[in-house]
Short mmCIF file of C-alpha atoms and ligand atoms in Angstrom, two decimals:
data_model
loop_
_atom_site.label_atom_id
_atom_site.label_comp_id
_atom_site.label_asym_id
_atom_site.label_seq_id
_atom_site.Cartn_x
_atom_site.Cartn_y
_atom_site.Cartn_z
CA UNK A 1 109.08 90.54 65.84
CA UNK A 2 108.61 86.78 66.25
CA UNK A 3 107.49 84.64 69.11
CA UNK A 4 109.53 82.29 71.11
CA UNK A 5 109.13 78.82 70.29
CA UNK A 6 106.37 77.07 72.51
CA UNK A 7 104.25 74.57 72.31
CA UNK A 8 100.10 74.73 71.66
CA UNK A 9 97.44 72.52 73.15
CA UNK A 10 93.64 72.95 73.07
CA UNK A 11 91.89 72.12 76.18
CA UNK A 12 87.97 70.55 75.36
CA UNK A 13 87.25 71.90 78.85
CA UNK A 14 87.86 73.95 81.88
CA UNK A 15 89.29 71.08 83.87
CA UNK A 16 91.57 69.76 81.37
CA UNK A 17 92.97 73.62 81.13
CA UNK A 18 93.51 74.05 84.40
CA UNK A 19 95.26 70.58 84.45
CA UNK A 20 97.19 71.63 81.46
CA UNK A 21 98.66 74.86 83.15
CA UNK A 22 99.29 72.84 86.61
CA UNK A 23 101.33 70.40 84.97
CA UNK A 24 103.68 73.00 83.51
CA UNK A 25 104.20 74.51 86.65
CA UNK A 26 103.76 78.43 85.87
CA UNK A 27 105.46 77.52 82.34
CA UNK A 28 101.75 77.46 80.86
CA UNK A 29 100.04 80.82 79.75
CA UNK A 30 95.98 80.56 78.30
CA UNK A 31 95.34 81.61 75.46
CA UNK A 32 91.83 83.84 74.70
CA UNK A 33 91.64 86.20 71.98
CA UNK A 34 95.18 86.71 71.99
CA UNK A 35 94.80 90.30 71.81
CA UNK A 36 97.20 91.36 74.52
CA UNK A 37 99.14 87.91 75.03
CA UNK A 38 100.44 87.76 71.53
CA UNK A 39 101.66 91.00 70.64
CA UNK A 40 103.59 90.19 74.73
CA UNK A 41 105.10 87.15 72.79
CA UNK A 42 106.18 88.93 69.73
CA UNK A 43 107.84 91.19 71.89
CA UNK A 44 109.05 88.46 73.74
CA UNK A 45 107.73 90.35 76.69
CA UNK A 46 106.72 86.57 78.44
CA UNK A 47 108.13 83.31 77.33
CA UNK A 48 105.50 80.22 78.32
CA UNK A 49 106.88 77.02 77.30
CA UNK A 50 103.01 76.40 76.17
CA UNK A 51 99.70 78.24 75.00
CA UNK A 52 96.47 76.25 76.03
CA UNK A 53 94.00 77.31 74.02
CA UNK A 54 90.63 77.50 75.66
CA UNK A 55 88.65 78.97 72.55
CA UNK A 56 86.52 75.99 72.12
CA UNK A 57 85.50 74.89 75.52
CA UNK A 58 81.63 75.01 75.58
CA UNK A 59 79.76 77.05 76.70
CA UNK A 60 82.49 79.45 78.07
CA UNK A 61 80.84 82.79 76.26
CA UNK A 62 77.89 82.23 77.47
CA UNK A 63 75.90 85.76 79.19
CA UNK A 64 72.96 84.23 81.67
CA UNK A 65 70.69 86.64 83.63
CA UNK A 66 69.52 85.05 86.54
CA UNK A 67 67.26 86.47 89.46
CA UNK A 68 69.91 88.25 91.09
CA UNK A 69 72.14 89.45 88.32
CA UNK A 70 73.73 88.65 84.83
CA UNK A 71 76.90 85.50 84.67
CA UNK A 72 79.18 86.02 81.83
CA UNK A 73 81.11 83.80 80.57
CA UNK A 74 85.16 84.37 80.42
CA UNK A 75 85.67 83.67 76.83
CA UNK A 76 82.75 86.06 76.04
CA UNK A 77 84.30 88.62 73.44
CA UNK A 78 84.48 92.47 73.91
CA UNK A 79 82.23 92.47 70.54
CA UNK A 80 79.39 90.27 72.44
CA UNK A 81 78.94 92.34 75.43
CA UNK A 82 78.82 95.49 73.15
CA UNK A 83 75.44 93.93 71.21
CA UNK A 84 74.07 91.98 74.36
CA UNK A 85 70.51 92.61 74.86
CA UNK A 86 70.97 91.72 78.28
CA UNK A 87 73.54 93.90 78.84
CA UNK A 88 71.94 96.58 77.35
CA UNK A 89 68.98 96.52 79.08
CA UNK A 90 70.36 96.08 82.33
CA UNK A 91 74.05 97.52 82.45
CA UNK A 92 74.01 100.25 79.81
CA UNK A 93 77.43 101.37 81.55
CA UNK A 94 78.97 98.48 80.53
CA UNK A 95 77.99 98.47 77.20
CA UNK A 96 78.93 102.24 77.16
CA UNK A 97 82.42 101.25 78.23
CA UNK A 98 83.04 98.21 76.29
CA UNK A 99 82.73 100.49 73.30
CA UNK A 100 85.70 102.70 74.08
CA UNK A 101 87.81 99.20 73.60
CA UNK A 102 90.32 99.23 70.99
CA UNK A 103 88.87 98.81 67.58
CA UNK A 104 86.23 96.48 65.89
CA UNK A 105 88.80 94.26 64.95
CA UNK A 106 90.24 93.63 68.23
CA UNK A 107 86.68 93.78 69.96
CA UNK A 108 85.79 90.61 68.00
CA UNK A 109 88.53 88.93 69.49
CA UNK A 110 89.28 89.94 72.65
CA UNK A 111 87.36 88.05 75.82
CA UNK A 112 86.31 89.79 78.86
CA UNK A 113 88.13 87.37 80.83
CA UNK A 114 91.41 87.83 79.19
CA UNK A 115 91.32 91.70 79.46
CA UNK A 116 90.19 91.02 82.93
CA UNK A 117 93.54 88.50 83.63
CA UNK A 118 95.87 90.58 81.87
CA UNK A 119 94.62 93.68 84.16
CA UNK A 120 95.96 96.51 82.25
CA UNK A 121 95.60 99.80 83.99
CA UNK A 122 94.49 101.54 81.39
CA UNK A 123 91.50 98.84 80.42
CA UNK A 124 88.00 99.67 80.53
CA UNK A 125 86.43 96.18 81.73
CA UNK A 126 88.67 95.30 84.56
CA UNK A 127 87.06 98.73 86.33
CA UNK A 128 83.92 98.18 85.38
CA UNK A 129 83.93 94.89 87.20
CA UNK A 130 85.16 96.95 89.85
CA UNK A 131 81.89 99.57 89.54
CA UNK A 132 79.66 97.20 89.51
CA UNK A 133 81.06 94.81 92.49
CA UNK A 134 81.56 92.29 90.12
CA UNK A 135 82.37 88.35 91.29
CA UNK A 136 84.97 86.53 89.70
CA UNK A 137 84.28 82.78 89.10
CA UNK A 138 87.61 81.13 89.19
CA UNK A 139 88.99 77.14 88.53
CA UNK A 140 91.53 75.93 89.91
CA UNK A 141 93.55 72.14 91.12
CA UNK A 142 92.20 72.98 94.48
CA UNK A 143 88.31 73.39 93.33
CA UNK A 144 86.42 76.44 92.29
CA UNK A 145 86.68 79.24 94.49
CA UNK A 146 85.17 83.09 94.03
CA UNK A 147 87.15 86.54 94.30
CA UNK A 148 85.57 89.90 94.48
CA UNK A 149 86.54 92.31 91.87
CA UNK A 150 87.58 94.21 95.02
CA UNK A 151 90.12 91.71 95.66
CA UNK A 152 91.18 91.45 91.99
CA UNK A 153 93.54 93.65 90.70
CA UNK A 154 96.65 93.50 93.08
CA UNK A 155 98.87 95.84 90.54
CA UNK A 156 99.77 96.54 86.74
CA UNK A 157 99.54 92.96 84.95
CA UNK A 158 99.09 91.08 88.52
CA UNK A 159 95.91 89.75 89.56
CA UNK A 160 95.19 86.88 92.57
CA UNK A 161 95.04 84.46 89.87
CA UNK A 162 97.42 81.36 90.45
CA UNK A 163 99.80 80.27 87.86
CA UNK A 164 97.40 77.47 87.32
CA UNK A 165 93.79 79.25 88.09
CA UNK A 166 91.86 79.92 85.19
CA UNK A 167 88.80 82.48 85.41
CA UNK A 168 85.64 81.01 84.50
CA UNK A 169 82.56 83.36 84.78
CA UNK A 170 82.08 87.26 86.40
CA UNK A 171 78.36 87.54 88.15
CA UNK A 172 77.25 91.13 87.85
CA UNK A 173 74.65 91.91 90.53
CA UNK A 174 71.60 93.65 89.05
CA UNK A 175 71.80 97.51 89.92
CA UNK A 176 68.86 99.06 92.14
CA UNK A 177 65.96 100.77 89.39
CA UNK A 178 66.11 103.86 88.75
CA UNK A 179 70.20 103.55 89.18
CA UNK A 180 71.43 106.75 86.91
CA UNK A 181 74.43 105.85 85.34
CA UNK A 182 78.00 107.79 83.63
CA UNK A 183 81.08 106.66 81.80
CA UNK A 184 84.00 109.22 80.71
CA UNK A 185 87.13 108.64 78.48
CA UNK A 186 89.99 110.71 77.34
CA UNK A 187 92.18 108.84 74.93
CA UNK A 188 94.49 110.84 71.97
CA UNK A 189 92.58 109.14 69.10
CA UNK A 190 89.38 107.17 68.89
CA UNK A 191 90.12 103.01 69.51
CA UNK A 192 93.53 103.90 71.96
CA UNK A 193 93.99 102.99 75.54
CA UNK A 194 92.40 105.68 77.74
CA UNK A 195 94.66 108.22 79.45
CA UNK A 196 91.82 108.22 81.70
CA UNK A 197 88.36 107.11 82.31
CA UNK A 198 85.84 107.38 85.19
CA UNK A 199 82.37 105.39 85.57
CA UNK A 200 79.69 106.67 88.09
CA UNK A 201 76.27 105.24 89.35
CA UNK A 202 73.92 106.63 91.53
CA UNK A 203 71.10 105.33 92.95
CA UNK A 204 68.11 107.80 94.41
CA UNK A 205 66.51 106.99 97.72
CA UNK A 206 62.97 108.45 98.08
CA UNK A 207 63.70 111.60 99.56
CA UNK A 208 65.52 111.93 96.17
CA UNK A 209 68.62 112.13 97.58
CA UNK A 210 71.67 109.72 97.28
CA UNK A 211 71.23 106.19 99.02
CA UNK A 212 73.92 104.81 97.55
CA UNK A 213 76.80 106.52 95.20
CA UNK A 214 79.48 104.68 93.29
CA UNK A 215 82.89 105.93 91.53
CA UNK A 216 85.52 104.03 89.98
CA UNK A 217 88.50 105.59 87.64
CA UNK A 218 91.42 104.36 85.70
CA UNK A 219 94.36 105.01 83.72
CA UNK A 220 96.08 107.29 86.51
CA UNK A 221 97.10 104.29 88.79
CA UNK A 222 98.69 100.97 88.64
CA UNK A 223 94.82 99.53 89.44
CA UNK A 224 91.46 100.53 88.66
CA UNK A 225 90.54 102.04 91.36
CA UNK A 226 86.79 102.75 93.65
CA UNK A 227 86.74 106.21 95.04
CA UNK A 228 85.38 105.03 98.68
CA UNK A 229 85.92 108.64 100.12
CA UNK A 230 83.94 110.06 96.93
CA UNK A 231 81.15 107.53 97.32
CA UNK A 232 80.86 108.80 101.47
CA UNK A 233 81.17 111.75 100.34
CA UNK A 234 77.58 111.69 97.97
CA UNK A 235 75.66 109.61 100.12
CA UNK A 236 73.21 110.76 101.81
CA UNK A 237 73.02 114.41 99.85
CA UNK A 238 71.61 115.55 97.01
CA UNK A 239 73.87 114.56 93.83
CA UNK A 240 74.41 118.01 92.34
CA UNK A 241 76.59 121.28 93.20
CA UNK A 242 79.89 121.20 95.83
CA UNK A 243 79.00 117.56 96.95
CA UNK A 244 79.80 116.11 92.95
CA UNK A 245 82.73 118.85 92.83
CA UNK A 246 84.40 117.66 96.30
CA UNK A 247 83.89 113.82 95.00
CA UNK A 248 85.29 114.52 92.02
CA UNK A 249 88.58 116.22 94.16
CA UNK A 250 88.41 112.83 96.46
CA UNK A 251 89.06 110.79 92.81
CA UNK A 252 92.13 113.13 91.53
CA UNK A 253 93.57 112.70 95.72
CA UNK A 254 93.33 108.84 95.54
CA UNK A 255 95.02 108.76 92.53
CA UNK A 256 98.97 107.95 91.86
CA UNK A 257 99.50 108.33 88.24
CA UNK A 258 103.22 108.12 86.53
CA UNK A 259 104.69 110.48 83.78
CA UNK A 260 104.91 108.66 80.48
CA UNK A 261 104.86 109.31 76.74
CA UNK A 262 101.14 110.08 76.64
CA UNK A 263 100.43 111.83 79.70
CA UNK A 264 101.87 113.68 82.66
CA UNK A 265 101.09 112.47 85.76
CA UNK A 266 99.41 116.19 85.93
CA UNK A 267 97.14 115.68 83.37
CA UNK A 268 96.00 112.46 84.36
CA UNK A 269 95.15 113.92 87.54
CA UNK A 270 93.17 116.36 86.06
CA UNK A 271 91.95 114.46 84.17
CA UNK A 272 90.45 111.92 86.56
CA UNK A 273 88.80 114.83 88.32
CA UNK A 274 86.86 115.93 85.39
CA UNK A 275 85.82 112.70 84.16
CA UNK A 276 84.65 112.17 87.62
CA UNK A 277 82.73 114.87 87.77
CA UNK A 278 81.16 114.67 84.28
CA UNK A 279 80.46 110.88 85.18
CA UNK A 280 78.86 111.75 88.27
CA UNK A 281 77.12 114.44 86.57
CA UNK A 282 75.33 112.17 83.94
CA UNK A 283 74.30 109.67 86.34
CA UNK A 284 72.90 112.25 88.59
CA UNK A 285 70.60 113.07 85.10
CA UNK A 286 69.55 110.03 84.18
CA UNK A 287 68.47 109.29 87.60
CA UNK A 288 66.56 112.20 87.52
CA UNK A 289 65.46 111.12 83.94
CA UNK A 290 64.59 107.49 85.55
CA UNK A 291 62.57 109.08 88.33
CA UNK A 292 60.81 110.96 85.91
CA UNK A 293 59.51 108.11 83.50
CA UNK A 294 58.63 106.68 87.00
CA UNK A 295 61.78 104.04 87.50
CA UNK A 296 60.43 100.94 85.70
CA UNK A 297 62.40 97.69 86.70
CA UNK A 298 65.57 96.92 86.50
CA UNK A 299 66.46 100.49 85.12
CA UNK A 300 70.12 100.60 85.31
C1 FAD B 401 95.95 97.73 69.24
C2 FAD B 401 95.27 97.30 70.51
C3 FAD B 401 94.53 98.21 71.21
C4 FAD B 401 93.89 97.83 72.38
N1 FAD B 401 93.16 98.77 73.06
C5 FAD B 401 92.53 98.41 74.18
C6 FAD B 401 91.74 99.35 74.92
O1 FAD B 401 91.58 100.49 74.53
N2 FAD B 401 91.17 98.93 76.06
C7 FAD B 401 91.31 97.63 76.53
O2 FAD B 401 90.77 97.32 77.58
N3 FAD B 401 92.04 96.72 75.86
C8 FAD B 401 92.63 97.07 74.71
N4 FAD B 401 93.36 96.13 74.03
C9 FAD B 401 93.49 94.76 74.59
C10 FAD B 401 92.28 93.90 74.21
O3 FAD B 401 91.11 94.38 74.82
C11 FAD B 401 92.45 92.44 74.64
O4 FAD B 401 91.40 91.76 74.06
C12 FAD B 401 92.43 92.09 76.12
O5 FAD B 401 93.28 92.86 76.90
C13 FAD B 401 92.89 90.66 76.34
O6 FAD B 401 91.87 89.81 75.99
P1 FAD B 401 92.20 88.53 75.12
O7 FAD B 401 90.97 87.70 75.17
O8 FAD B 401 92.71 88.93 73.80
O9 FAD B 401 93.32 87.81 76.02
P2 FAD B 401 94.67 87.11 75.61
O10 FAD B 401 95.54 88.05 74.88
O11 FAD B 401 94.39 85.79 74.98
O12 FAD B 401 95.26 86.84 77.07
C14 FAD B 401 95.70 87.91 77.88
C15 FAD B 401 96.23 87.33 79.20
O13 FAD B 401 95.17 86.80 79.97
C16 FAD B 401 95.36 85.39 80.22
N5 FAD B 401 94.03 84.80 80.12
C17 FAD B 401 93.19 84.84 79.06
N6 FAD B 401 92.01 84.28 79.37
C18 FAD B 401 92.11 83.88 80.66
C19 FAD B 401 91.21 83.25 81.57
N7 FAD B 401 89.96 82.92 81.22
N8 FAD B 401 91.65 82.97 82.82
C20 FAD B 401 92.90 83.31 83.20
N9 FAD B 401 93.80 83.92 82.39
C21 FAD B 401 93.40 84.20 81.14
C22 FAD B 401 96.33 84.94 79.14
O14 FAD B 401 97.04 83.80 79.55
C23 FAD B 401 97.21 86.17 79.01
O15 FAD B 401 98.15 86.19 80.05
C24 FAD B 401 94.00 96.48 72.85
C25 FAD B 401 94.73 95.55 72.13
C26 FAD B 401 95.37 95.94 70.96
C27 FAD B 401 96.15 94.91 70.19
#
């Protein structure tokens, strides 16, 4: 298949991007890594009248750890966050998950903020963003403004990005030490979207019991989704036994998956309980594995 004809500029910086997609009134798509957005033009699935490429604007990849948490840049590629020091020291979830994207090829390509944008259901960063209470950085003509992962993802494809809004940055907020930590995919062949995934932290108060439990799946819903009633559910208790198995229920209740050519809507159910549960699981053990080596900083 072939593209509609459009027309390509390359903005130098954010500003003259956003300007760029104001001017052309919701006619203007960015271009990233291209990784989603051009196979949707070869199958003429969107038809911008122009790409603005924002590959070379400076500094736009950049990953920063600050004193609260880590900024990374939107045009930071899958491939980047995967080898990050920073990231591995202080969010080995994410570098679990970022992994379980596509293949190498596509990895060294694709951006975290175009998966993020694009806000495929079945994509591994846009929950993870939504695990770890991510902030989005965004640009737009009326000034910067900021947008909770929370507030995100409105439905398959559709984020609160305006036509002319351009995502600059996501702040990750540094996870309490000795934070145990889980990620769990099911996907028919190594490199394929998930039919399901779940990611799980837990963080031990010192009675050793659960001062704070988080649980996000996706893949079985037209958003990544937090399990709220799962996370009530752990707090407070020891993270082990019927409380896990009755989160783990919570995640397959909140879900609304869809039959399609991969996956029943029963199976995806089922399968977001057991990933659940198997992500809660290994977060409960590495906490207990943090707690053990004595929680050293930053642990998570
Ligand atoms: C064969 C194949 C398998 C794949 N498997 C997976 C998978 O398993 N898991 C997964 O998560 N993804 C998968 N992907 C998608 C891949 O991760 C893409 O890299 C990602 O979805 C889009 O990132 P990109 O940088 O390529 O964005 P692009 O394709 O360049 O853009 C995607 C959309 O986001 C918009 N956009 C881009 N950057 C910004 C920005 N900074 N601000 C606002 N809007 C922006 C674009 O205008 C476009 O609408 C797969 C892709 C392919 C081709």
């Amino acid at each position: 298949m072939k593209p509609p004809p459009f027309d390509y500029a390359r903005a130098e910086s954010v500003d003259e991007a956003v300007a760029l997609l104001a001017r052309h009134d919701g006619g203007a798509k960015l271009l990233a890594g291209g990784q989603s957005l051009v196979p949707m033009l070869n199958f003429r699935l969107v038809h911008p009248s122009i790409l603005v490429d924002v590959n070379r604007i400076p500094g736009l990849a950049a990953i920063e750890a600050g004193t609260g948490g880590l900024r990374i840049g939107a045009l930071a590629r899958h491939r980047r966050l995967e080898v990050s020091a920073a990231i591995a020291e202080r969010f080995p979830v994410l570098r679990s998950a970022v992994r379980h994207v596509a293949h190498l090829a596509i990895r060294n390509r694709g951006t975290l903020g175009g998966s993020l944008a694009h806000a495929d259901p079945a994509a591994e960063l846009p929950m993870m963003t939504l695990l770890l209470d991510a902030t989005m950085e965004v640009s737009g003509p009326a000034g910067p403004r900021r947008i909770a992962a929370r507030e995100f993802f409105r439905s398959a494809l559709t984020t609160a990005l305006g036509d002319a809004e351009m995502l600059v940055r996501v702040e990750l907020p540094f996870l309490p030490a000795g934070t145990g930590w889980g990620f769990e995919e099911v996907a028919r062949r190594a490199g394929d979207f998930a039919l399901a995934a779940a990611a799980a932290t837990l963080t031990p108060g010192a009675d050793g019991n659960v001062a704070e439990a988080r649980l996000a799946v996706m893949g079985a819903h037209d958003t990544p989704l937090r399990i709220t009633a799962a996370e009530a559910l752990l707090a407070g208790g020891p993270p082990d036994g019927e409380a896990v198995r009755a989160a783990a229920r919570a995640a397959r209740d909140a879900v609304e998956p869809y039959d399609d050519l991969h996956a029943s809507a029963d199976l995806r159910r089922h399968l977001v309980e057991v990933l659940a549960r198997r992500a809660l699981d290994a977060a409960a053990r590495r906490a207990r594995e943090e707690a053990a080596r004595g929680a050293p900083e930053g642990a998570a």
